[in-house]
Amino acid sequence: MYKEYIGFVFQAYHLIDELTVYENIETPLLYKNVKSSERKAMVADMLDRFNIVGKKDLFPIQLSGGQQQLVGIARALIGKPKLILADEPTGNLNSKQSEEIMELFAQLNKEGVTIIQATHSESNAAYGSRIINLLDGKIV
């Protein structure tokens, strides 16, 4: 079920070291049995959307933390999930990229995607329609 409906954005990226940027983004589509021609078009769209076309043949170790974060976000979104679970999704991005990602999440939410985000950023939290604050593991 999670392969069909959930996209994960990890704080530590969790990219597959042995796969290129292209292959990391493509992986969720392989599990969903998306046809090759459709996969190519979808991955090309994500590479373009996140401005990482020039990085498509690189491996994670060859990328900056911010670039790895963008690949992780692209991988989470490519399968068009209904739920996105995001742990500090902009933690390694510059302020402009962070704002762009949060605007993208806001747009996806308006289109019906549920987004659960764990963050220490008050500006990122402000994008949410509901904010739950935790202190020492307890809801406050």
CSV table of N, CA and C in Angstrom, one decimal:
chain,number,residue,atom,x,y,z
A,1,MET,N,0.8,-1.2,0.0
A,1,MET,CA,0.0,0.0,0.0
A,1,MET,C,0.9,1.3,0.0
A,2,TYR,N,1.9,1.3,0.8
A,2,TYR,CA,2.7,2.5,0.9
A,2,TYR,C,3.4,2.8,-0.4
A,3,LYS,N,3.7,1.8,-1.2
A,3,LYS,CA,4.3,2.1,-2.5
A,3,LYS,C,3.4,2.9,-3.4
A,4,GLU,N,2.1,2.7,-3.3
A,4,GLU,CA,1.1,3.4,-4.1
A,4,GLU,C,0.8,4.8,-3.6
A,5,TYR,N,0.8,5.0,-2.3
A,5,TYR,CA,0.1,6.2,-1.8
A,5,TYR,C,1.0,7.1,-1.0
A,6,ILE,N,2.2,6.6,-0.6
A,6,ILE,CA,3.0,7.4,0.3
A,6,ILE,C,4.4,7.8,-0.3
A,7,GLY,N,4.8,9.0,-0.2
A,7,GLY,CA,6.1,9.5,-0.6
A,7,GLY,C,6.8,9.9,0.7
A,8,PHE,N,8.1,9.5,0.8
A,8,PHE,CA,8.9,9.8,2.0
A,8,PHE,C,10.0,10.7,1.6
A,9,VAL,N,10.2,11.8,2.4
A,9,VAL,CA,11.3,12.7,2.3
A,9,VAL,C,12.1,12.6,3.6
A,10,PHE,N,13.3,12.0,3.5
A,10,PHE,CA,14.1,11.7,4.7
A,10,PHE,C,15.1,12.9,5.0
A,11,GLN,N,15.3,13.2,6.3
A,11,GLN,CA,16.3,14.2,6.6
A,11,GLN,C,17.6,13.8,6.2
A,12,ALA,N,17.9,12.5,6.2
A,12,ALA,CA,19.3,12.0,5.9
A,12,ALA,C,19.3,11.4,4.4
A,13,TYR,N,18.3,11.8,3.6
A,13,TYR,CA,18.1,11.5,2.2
A,13,TYR,C,17.8,10.0,1.9
A,14,HIS,N,18.7,9.1,2.4
A,14,HIS,CA,18.5,7.7,2.1
A,14,HIS,C,18.5,7.4,0.6
A,15,LEU,N,19.4,8.1,-0.1
A,15,LEU,CA,19.5,7.7,-1.5
A,15,LEU,C,20.3,6.4,-1.6
A,16,ILE,N,20.2,5.7,-2.7
A,16,ILE,CA,20.9,4.5,-2.9
A,16,ILE,C,22.3,4.8,-3.6
A,17,ASP,N,23.3,4.6,-2.8
A,17,ASP,CA,24.7,5.0,-3.2
A,17,ASP,C,25.1,4.5,-4.6
A,18,GLU,N,24.7,3.3,-4.9
A,18,GLU,CA,25.1,2.6,-6.1
A,18,GLU,C,24.4,3.1,-7.4
A,19,LEU,N,23.3,3.9,-7.2
A,19,LEU,CA,22.5,4.4,-8.3
A,19,LEU,C,22.8,5.8,-8.6
A,20,THR,N,22.6,6.2,-9.8
A,20,THR,CA,22.8,7.6,-10.2
A,20,THR,C,21.6,8.4,-9.7
A,21,VAL,N,21.7,9.7,-9.9
A,21,VAL,CA,20.5,10.6,-9.6
A,21,VAL,C,19.3,10.1,-10.4
A,22,TYR,N,19.5,9.9,-11.7
A,22,TYR,CA,18.4,9.5,-12.5
A,22,TYR,C,17.7,8.2,-12.0
A,23,GLU,N,18.6,7.2,-11.7
A,23,GLU,CA,18.1,5.9,-11.2
A,23,GLU,C,17.4,6.0,-9.8
A,24,ASN,N,18.0,6.9,-8.9
A,24,ASN,CA,17.3,7.1,-7.6
A,24,ASN,C,15.9,7.6,-7.8
A,25,ILE,N,15.8,8.6,-8.7
A,25,ILE,CA,14.4,9.2,-8.9
A,25,ILE,C,13.5,8.2,-9.5
A,26,GLU,N,14.0,7.4,-10.4
A,26,GLU,CA,13.2,6.4,-11.2
A,26,GLU,C,12.8,5.2,-10.3
A,27,THR,N,13.5,4.9,-9.3
A,27,THR,CA,13.2,3.7,-8.5
A,27,THR,C,11.8,3.5,-8.1
A,28,PRO,N,11.1,4.5,-7.5
A,28,PRO,CA,9.7,4.2,-7.1
A,28,PRO,C,8.8,3.8,-8.3
A,29,LEU,N,9.1,4.3,-9.5
A,29,LEU,CA,8.3,3.9,-10.6
A,29,LEU,C,8.5,2.5,-11.1
A,30,LEU,N,9.7,2.0,-10.8
A,30,LEU,CA,9.9,0.6,-11.1
A,30,LEU,C,9.1,-0.3,-10.2
A,31,TYR,N,8.9,0.0,-9.0
A,31,TYR,CA,8.1,-0.7,-8.1
A,31,TYR,C,6.6,-0.7,-8.4
A,32,LYS,N,6.3,0.4,-9.1
A,32,LYS,CA,4.9,0.6,-9.5
A,32,LYS,C,4.6,0.0,-10.9
A,33,ASN,N,5.6,-0.6,-11.5
A,33,ASN,CA,5.5,-1.2,-12.9
A,33,ASN,C,5.1,-0.1,-14.0
A,34,VAL,N,5.6,1.1,-13.9
A,34,VAL,CA,5.4,2.1,-14.9
A,34,VAL,C,6.2,1.8,-16.1
A,35,LYS,N,5.6,1.9,-17.3
A,35,LYS,CA,6.3,1.6,-18.5
A,35,LYS,C,7.5,2.5,-18.7
A,36,SER,N,8.5,1.9,-19.4
A,36,SER,CA,9.8,2.6,-19.6
A,36,SER,C,9.6,4.0,-20.2
A,37,SER,N,8.8,4.1,-21.3
A,37,SER,CA,8.7,5.4,-21.9
A,37,SER,C,8.1,6.5,-21.0
A,38,GLU,N,7.1,6.0,-20.2
A,38,GLU,CA,6.5,6.9,-19.2
A,38,GLU,C,7.4,7.3,-18.1
A,39,ARG,N,8.2,6.3,-17.7
A,39,ARG,CA,9.2,6.6,-16.6
A,39,ARG,C,10.2,7.6,-17.1
A,40,LYS,N,10.7,7.5,-18.3
A,40,LYS,CA,11.7,8.4,-18.8
A,40,LYS,C,11.1,9.8,-18.8
A,41,ALA,N,9.9,10.0,-19.3
A,41,ALA,CA,9.2,11.3,-19.3
A,41,ALA,C,9.0,11.9,-17.9
A,42,MET,N,8.6,11.0,-17.0
A,42,MET,CA,8.4,11.5,-15.6
A,42,MET,C,9.7,11.9,-14.9
A,43,VAL,N,10.7,11.1,-15.1
A,43,VAL,CA,12.0,11.4,-14.5
A,43,VAL,C,12.6,12.7,-15.1
A,44,ALA,N,12.5,12.8,-16.4
A,44,ALA,CA,12.9,14.1,-17.1
A,44,ALA,C,12.2,15.3,-16.5
A,45,ASP,N,10.9,15.2,-16.3
A,45,ASP,CA,10.1,16.3,-15.7
A,45,ASP,C,10.7,16.6,-14.3
A,46,MET,N,10.9,15.6,-13.5
A,46,MET,CA,11.4,15.9,-12.1
A,46,MET,C,12.8,16.5,-12.2
A,47,LEU,N,13.7,16.0,-13.0
A,47,LEU,CA,15.0,16.6,-13.2
A,47,LEU,C,14.9,18.0,-13.5
A,48,ASP,N,14.0,18.3,-14.4
A,48,ASP,CA,13.9,19.7,-14.9
A,48,ASP,C,13.2,20.6,-13.8
A,49,ARG,N,12.2,20.0,-13.1
A,49,ARG,CA,11.5,20.8,-12.1
A,49,ARG,C,12.4,21.2,-10.9
A,50,PHE,N,13.4,20.3,-10.6
A,50,PHE,CA,14.3,20.6,-9.5
A,50,PHE,C,15.7,21.1,-10.0
A,51,ASN,N,15.7,21.4,-11.2
A,51,ASN,CA,17.0,22.0,-11.8
A,51,ASN,C,18.2,21.2,-11.6
A,52,ILE,N,18.1,19.8,-11.8
A,52,ILE,CA,19.2,18.9,-11.6
A,52,ILE,C,19.5,18.1,-12.8
A,53,VAL,N,19.0,18.5,-14.0
A,53,VAL,CA,19.3,17.8,-15.2
A,53,VAL,C,20.7,17.5,-15.4
A,54,GLY,N,21.6,18.5,-15.1
A,54,GLY,CA,23.0,18.3,-15.3
A,54,GLY,C,23.7,17.3,-14.3
A,55,LYS,N,22.9,16.9,-13.3
A,55,LYS,CA,23.4,16.0,-12.3
A,55,LYS,C,22.9,14.6,-12.5
A,56,LYS,N,22.2,14.3,-13.5
A,56,LYS,CA,21.4,13.0,-13.6
A,56,LYS,C,22.3,11.8,-13.7
A,57,ASP,N,23.6,11.9,-14.1
A,57,ASP,CA,24.5,10.8,-14.2
A,57,ASP,C,25.4,10.7,-13.1
A,58,LEU,N,25.3,11.6,-12.1
A,58,LEU,CA,26.2,11.5,-10.9
A,58,LEU,C,25.6,10.6,-9.8
A,59,PHE,N,26.5,10.2,-9.0
A,59,PHE,CA,26.1,9.4,-7.8
A,59,PHE,C,26.0,10.2,-6.6
A,60,PRO,N,25.2,9.8,-5.6
A,60,PRO,CA,25.0,10.6,-4.4
A,60,PRO,C,26.2,11.2,-3.8
A,61,ILE,N,27.3,10.5,-3.7
A,61,ILE,CA,28.5,11.0,-3.1
A,61,ILE,C,29.1,12.2,-3.9
A,62,GLN,N,28.7,12.3,-5.1
A,62,GLN,CA,29.3,13.4,-5.9
A,62,GLN,C,28.4,14.7,-5.8
A,63,LEU,N,27.4,14.7,-5.0
A,63,LEU,CA,26.4,15.8,-4.8
A,63,LEU,C,26.6,16.5,-3.5
A,64,SER,N,26.2,17.7,-3.4
A,64,SER,CA,26.2,18.5,-2.2
A,64,SER,C,25.0,17.9,-1.4
A,65,GLY,N,24.9,18.3,-0.1
A,65,GLY,CA,23.8,17.9,0.7
A,65,GLY,C,22.5,18.5,0.2
A,66,GLY,N,22.5,19.7,-0.3
A,66,GLY,CA,21.3,20.3,-0.9
A,66,GLY,C,20.8,19.6,-2.1
A,67,GLN,N,21.8,19.2,-3.0
A,67,GLN,CA,21.4,18.5,-4.2
A,67,GLN,C,20.9,17.1,-3.9
A,68,GLN,N,21.5,16.4,-2.8
A,68,GLN,CA,20.9,15.1,-2.4
A,68,GLN,C,19.5,15.3,-1.9
A,69,GLN,N,19.3,16.4,-1.2
A,69,GLN,CA,17.9,16.6,-0.6
A,69,GLN,C,16.9,16.8,-1.8
A,70,LEU,N,17.3,17.5,-2.8
A,70,LEU,CA,16.4,17.7,-4.0
A,70,LEU,C,16.1,16.4,-4.6
A,71,VAL,N,17.1,15.5,-4.8
A,71,VAL,CA,16.9,14.2,-5.4
A,71,VAL,C,15.9,13.4,-4.5
A,72,GLY,N,16.1,13.5,-3.2
A,72,GLY,CA,15.2,12.8,-2.3
A,72,GLY,C,13.7,13.3,-2.4
A,73,ILE,N,13.6,14.6,-2.5
A,73,ILE,CA,12.2,15.2,-2.7
A,73,ILE,C,11.6,14.7,-4.0
A,74,ALA,N,12.5,14.8,-5.1
A,74,ALA,CA,12.0,14.4,-6.4
A,74,ALA,C,11.5,12.9,-6.4
A,75,ARG,N,12.3,12.1,-5.7
A,75,ARG,CA,12.0,10.7,-5.6
A,75,ARG,C,10.7,10.5,-4.9
A,76,ALA,N,10.5,11.3,-3.8
A,76,ALA,CA,9.2,11.2,-3.0
A,76,ALA,C,8.0,11.6,-3.8
A,77,LEU,N,8.2,12.5,-4.7
A,77,LEU,CA,7.0,13.1,-5.5
A,77,LEU,C,6.7,12.4,-6.8
A,78,ILE,N,7.7,11.7,-7.3
A,78,ILE,CA,7.5,11.2,-8.7
A,78,ILE,C,6.3,10.2,-8.8
A,79,GLY,N,6.0,9.5,-7.8
A,79,GLY,CA,4.9,8.5,-7.9
A,79,GLY,C,3.6,9.1,-7.6
A,80,LYS,N,3.5,10.4,-7.5
A,80,LYS,CA,2.2,11.2,-7.3
A,80,LYS,C,1.5,10.6,-6.0
A,81,PRO,N,2.2,10.7,-4.9
A,81,PRO,CA,1.6,10.1,-3.7
A,81,PRO,C,0.4,10.9,-3.2
A,82,LYS,N,-0.4,10.3,-2.4
A,82,LYS,CA,-1.6,10.9,-1.8
A,82,LYS,C,-1.2,11.5,-0.4
A,83,LEU,N,-0.1,10.9,0.2
A,83,LEU,CA,0.5,11.3,1.5
A,83,LEU,C,2.0,11.5,1.3
A,84,ILE,N,2.5,12.6,1.8
A,84,ILE,CA,3.9,12.8,1.9
A,84,ILE,C,4.3,12.9,3.3
A,85,LEU,N,5.3,12.1,3.8
A,85,LEU,CA,5.8,12.2,5.1
A,85,LEU,C,7.2,12.8,4.9
A,86,ALA,N,7.4,14.0,5.5
A,86,ALA,CA,8.6,14.7,5.3
A,86,ALA,C,9.3,15.1,6.6
A,87,ASP,N,10.5,14.6,6.8
A,87,ASP,CA,11.3,14.9,8.0
A,87,ASP,C,12.3,16.0,7.6
A,88,GLU,N,12.2,17.2,8.1
A,88,GLU,CA,13.1,18.3,7.8
A,88,GLU,C,13.4,18.4,6.3
A,89,PRO,N,12.3,18.5,5.4
A,89,PRO,CA,12.5,18.5,4.0
A,89,PRO,C,13.4,19.5,3.4
A,90,THR,N,13.6,20.6,4.1
A,90,THR,CA,14.4,21.7,3.5
A,90,THR,C,15.7,22.0,4.3
A,91,GLY,N,16.0,21.1,5.2
A,91,GLY,CA,17.1,21.3,6.2
A,91,GLY,C,18.5,21.6,5.5
A,92,ASN,N,18.7,21.1,4.3
A,92,ASN,CA,20.0,21.4,3.7
A,92,ASN,C,19.9,22.2,2.4
A,93,LEU,N,18.8,23.0,2.3
A,93,LEU,CA,18.6,23.8,1.1
A,93,LEU,C,18.8,25.3,1.5
A,94,ASN,N,19.1,26.1,0.5
A,94,ASN,CA,19.3,27.5,0.8
A,94,ASN,C,17.8,28.1,0.9
A,95,SER,N,17.8,29.3,1.3
A,95,SER,CA,16.5,29.9,1.6
A,95,SER,C,15.5,30.0,0.4
A,96,LYS,N,16.1,30.3,-0.8
A,96,LYS,CA,15.3,30.3,-2.0
A,96,LYS,C,14.7,29.0,-2.3
A,97,GLN,N,15.6,28.0,-2.3
A,97,GLN,CA,15.1,26.6,-2.6
A,97,GLN,C,14.1,26.1,-1.5
A,98,SER,N,14.3,26.5,-0.3
A,98,SER,CA,13.4,26.1,0.8
A,98,SER,C,12.0,26.6,0.5
A,99,GLU,N,12.0,27.9,0.2
A,99,GLU,CA,10.7,28.6,-0.1
A,99,GLU,C,10.0,27.9,-1.3
A,100,GLU,N,10.8,27.6,-2.3
A,100,GLU,CA,10.2,26.9,-3.5
A,100,GLU,C,9.6,25.6,-3.2
A,101,ILE,N,10.3,24.8,-2.3
A,101,ILE,CA,9.8,23.5,-1.9
A,101,ILE,C,8.6,23.6,-1.1
A,102,MET,N,8.6,24.6,-0.2
A,102,MET,CA,7.4,24.8,0.7
A,102,MET,C,6.2,25.2,-0.2
A,103,GLU,N,6.4,26.1,-1.2
A,103,GLU,CA,5.4,26.5,-2.1
A,103,GLU,C,4.8,25.3,-2.9
A,104,LEU,N,5.7,24.5,-3.3
A,104,LEU,CA,5.3,23.3,-4.0
A,104,LEU,C,4.5,22.4,-3.1
A,105,PHE,N,4.9,22.2,-1.9
A,105,PHE,CA,4.1,21.4,-1.0
A,105,PHE,C,2.8,22.0,-0.7
A,106,ALA,N,2.7,23.3,-0.6
A,106,ALA,CA,1.4,24.0,-0.4
A,106,ALA,C,0.5,23.8,-1.6
A,107,GLN,N,1.1,23.8,-2.8
A,107,GLN,CA,0.3,23.6,-4.0
A,107,GLN,C,-0.2,22.2,-4.1
A,108,LEU,N,0.6,21.2,-3.7
A,108,LEU,CA,0.2,19.8,-3.7
A,108,LEU,C,-0.9,19.6,-2.7
A,109,ASN,N,-0.8,20.3,-1.5
A,109,ASN,CA,-1.8,20.2,-0.5
A,109,ASN,C,-3.1,20.7,-1.0
A,110,LYS,N,-3.1,21.8,-1.8
A,110,LYS,CA,-4.3,22.4,-2.3
A,110,LYS,C,-5.0,21.4,-3.4
A,111,GLU,N,-4.1,20.6,-4.0
A,111,GLU,CA,-4.6,19.6,-4.9
A,111,GLU,C,-5.0,18.3,-4.3
A,112,GLY,N,-5.0,18.2,-3.0
A,112,GLY,CA,-5.5,17.1,-2.3
A,112,GLY,C,-4.5,16.1,-1.6
A,113,VAL,N,-3.2,16.5,-1.7
A,113,VAL,CA,-2.1,15.7,-1.1
A,113,VAL,C,-2.0,16.0,0.3
A,114,THR,N,-2.0,15.0,1.2
A,114,THR,CA,-1.8,15.3,2.6
A,114,THR,C,-0.3,15.3,2.9
A,115,ILE,N,0.2,16.3,3.6
A,115,ILE,CA,1.6,16.4,3.9
A,115,ILE,C,1.8,16.5,5.4
A,116,ILE,N,2.5,15.6,5.9
A,116,ILE,CA,2.9,15.6,7.4
A,116,ILE,C,4.4,15.9,7.4
A,117,GLN,N,4.7,17.0,8.0
A,117,GLN,CA,6.1,17.5,8.0
A,117,GLN,C,6.6,17.6,9.5
A,118,ALA,N,7.8,17.0,9.7
A,118,ALA,CA,8.4,17.3,11.0
A,118,ALA,C,9.5,18.3,10.8
A,119,THR,N,9.4,19.4,11.5
A,119,THR,CA,10.4,20.5,11.3
A,119,THR,C,10.6,21.3,12.5
A,120,HIS,N,11.8,21.9,12.6
A,120,HIS,CA,12.1,22.9,13.6
A,120,HIS,C,11.9,24.3,13.1
A,121,SER,N,11.6,24.4,11.8
A,121,SER,CA,11.5,25.7,11.2
A,121,SER,C,10.1,26.3,11.3
A,122,GLU,N,10.0,27.4,12.0
A,122,GLU,CA,8.7,28.0,12.2
A,122,GLU,C,8.1,28.5,10.8
A,123,SER,N,9.0,29.0,10.0
A,123,SER,CA,8.5,29.4,8.7
A,123,SER,C,8.0,28.3,7.8
A,124,ASN,N,8.6,27.1,7.9
A,124,ASN,CA,8.1,25.9,7.2
A,124,ASN,C,6.8,25.5,7.8
A,125,ALA,N,6.7,25.5,9.2
A,125,ALA,CA,5.5,25.0,9.9
A,125,ALA,C,4.3,25.9,9.5
A,126,ALA,N,4.6,27.2,9.3
A,126,ALA,CA,3.5,28.2,8.9
A,126,ALA,C,2.8,27.8,7.7
A,127,TYR,N,3.4,27.0,6.8
A,127,TYR,CA,2.7,26.6,5.6
A,127,TYR,C,1.6,25.5,5.9
A,128,GLY,N,1.7,24.9,7.0
A,128,GLY,CA,0.7,23.9,7.4
A,128,GLY,C,-0.7,24.5,7.7
A,129,SER,N,-1.7,23.7,7.5
A,129,SER,CA,-3.0,24.1,7.9
A,129,SER,C,-3.3,23.7,9.3
A,130,ARG,N,-2.5,22.8,9.9
A,130,ARG,CA,-2.6,22.4,11.3
A,130,ARG,C,-1.2,22.2,11.8
A,131,ILE,N,-0.9,22.7,13.0
A,131,ILE,CA,0.4,22.6,13.6
A,131,ILE,C,0.3,21.9,14.9
A,132,ILE,N,1.0,20.9,15.1
A,132,ILE,CA,1.1,20.2,16.4
A,132,ILE,C,2.5,20.3,16.9
A,133,ASN,N,2.6,21.0,18.1
A,133,ASN,CA,3.9,21.2,18.7
A,133,ASN,C,4.2,20.1,19.7
A,134,LEU,N,5.4,19.7,19.7
A,134,LEU,CA,5.9,18.6,20.6
A,134,LEU,C,7.0,19.2,21.4
A,135,LEU,N,7.1,18.8,22.7
A,135,LEU,CA,8.2,19.2,23.6
A,135,LEU,C,8.6,17.9,24.4
A,136,ASP,N,9.8,17.5,24.2
A,136,ASP,CA,10.3,16.3,24.9
A,136,ASP,C,9.4,15.1,24.6
A,137,GLY,N,8.9,15.0,23.4
A,137,GLY,CA,8.1,13.8,22.9
A,137,GLY,C,6.6,13.9,23.3
A,138,LYS,N,6.2,15.0,23.9
A,138,LYS,CA,4.8,15.2,24.3
A,138,LYS,C,4.2,16.3,23.5
A,139,ILE,N,2.9,16.2,23.2
A,139,ILE,CA,2.1,17.2,22.6
A,139,ILE,C,1.9,18.3,23.6
A,140,VAL,N,2.2,19.6,23.2
A,140,VAL,CA,2.0,20.7,24.0
A,140,VAL,C,0.9,21.6,23.5
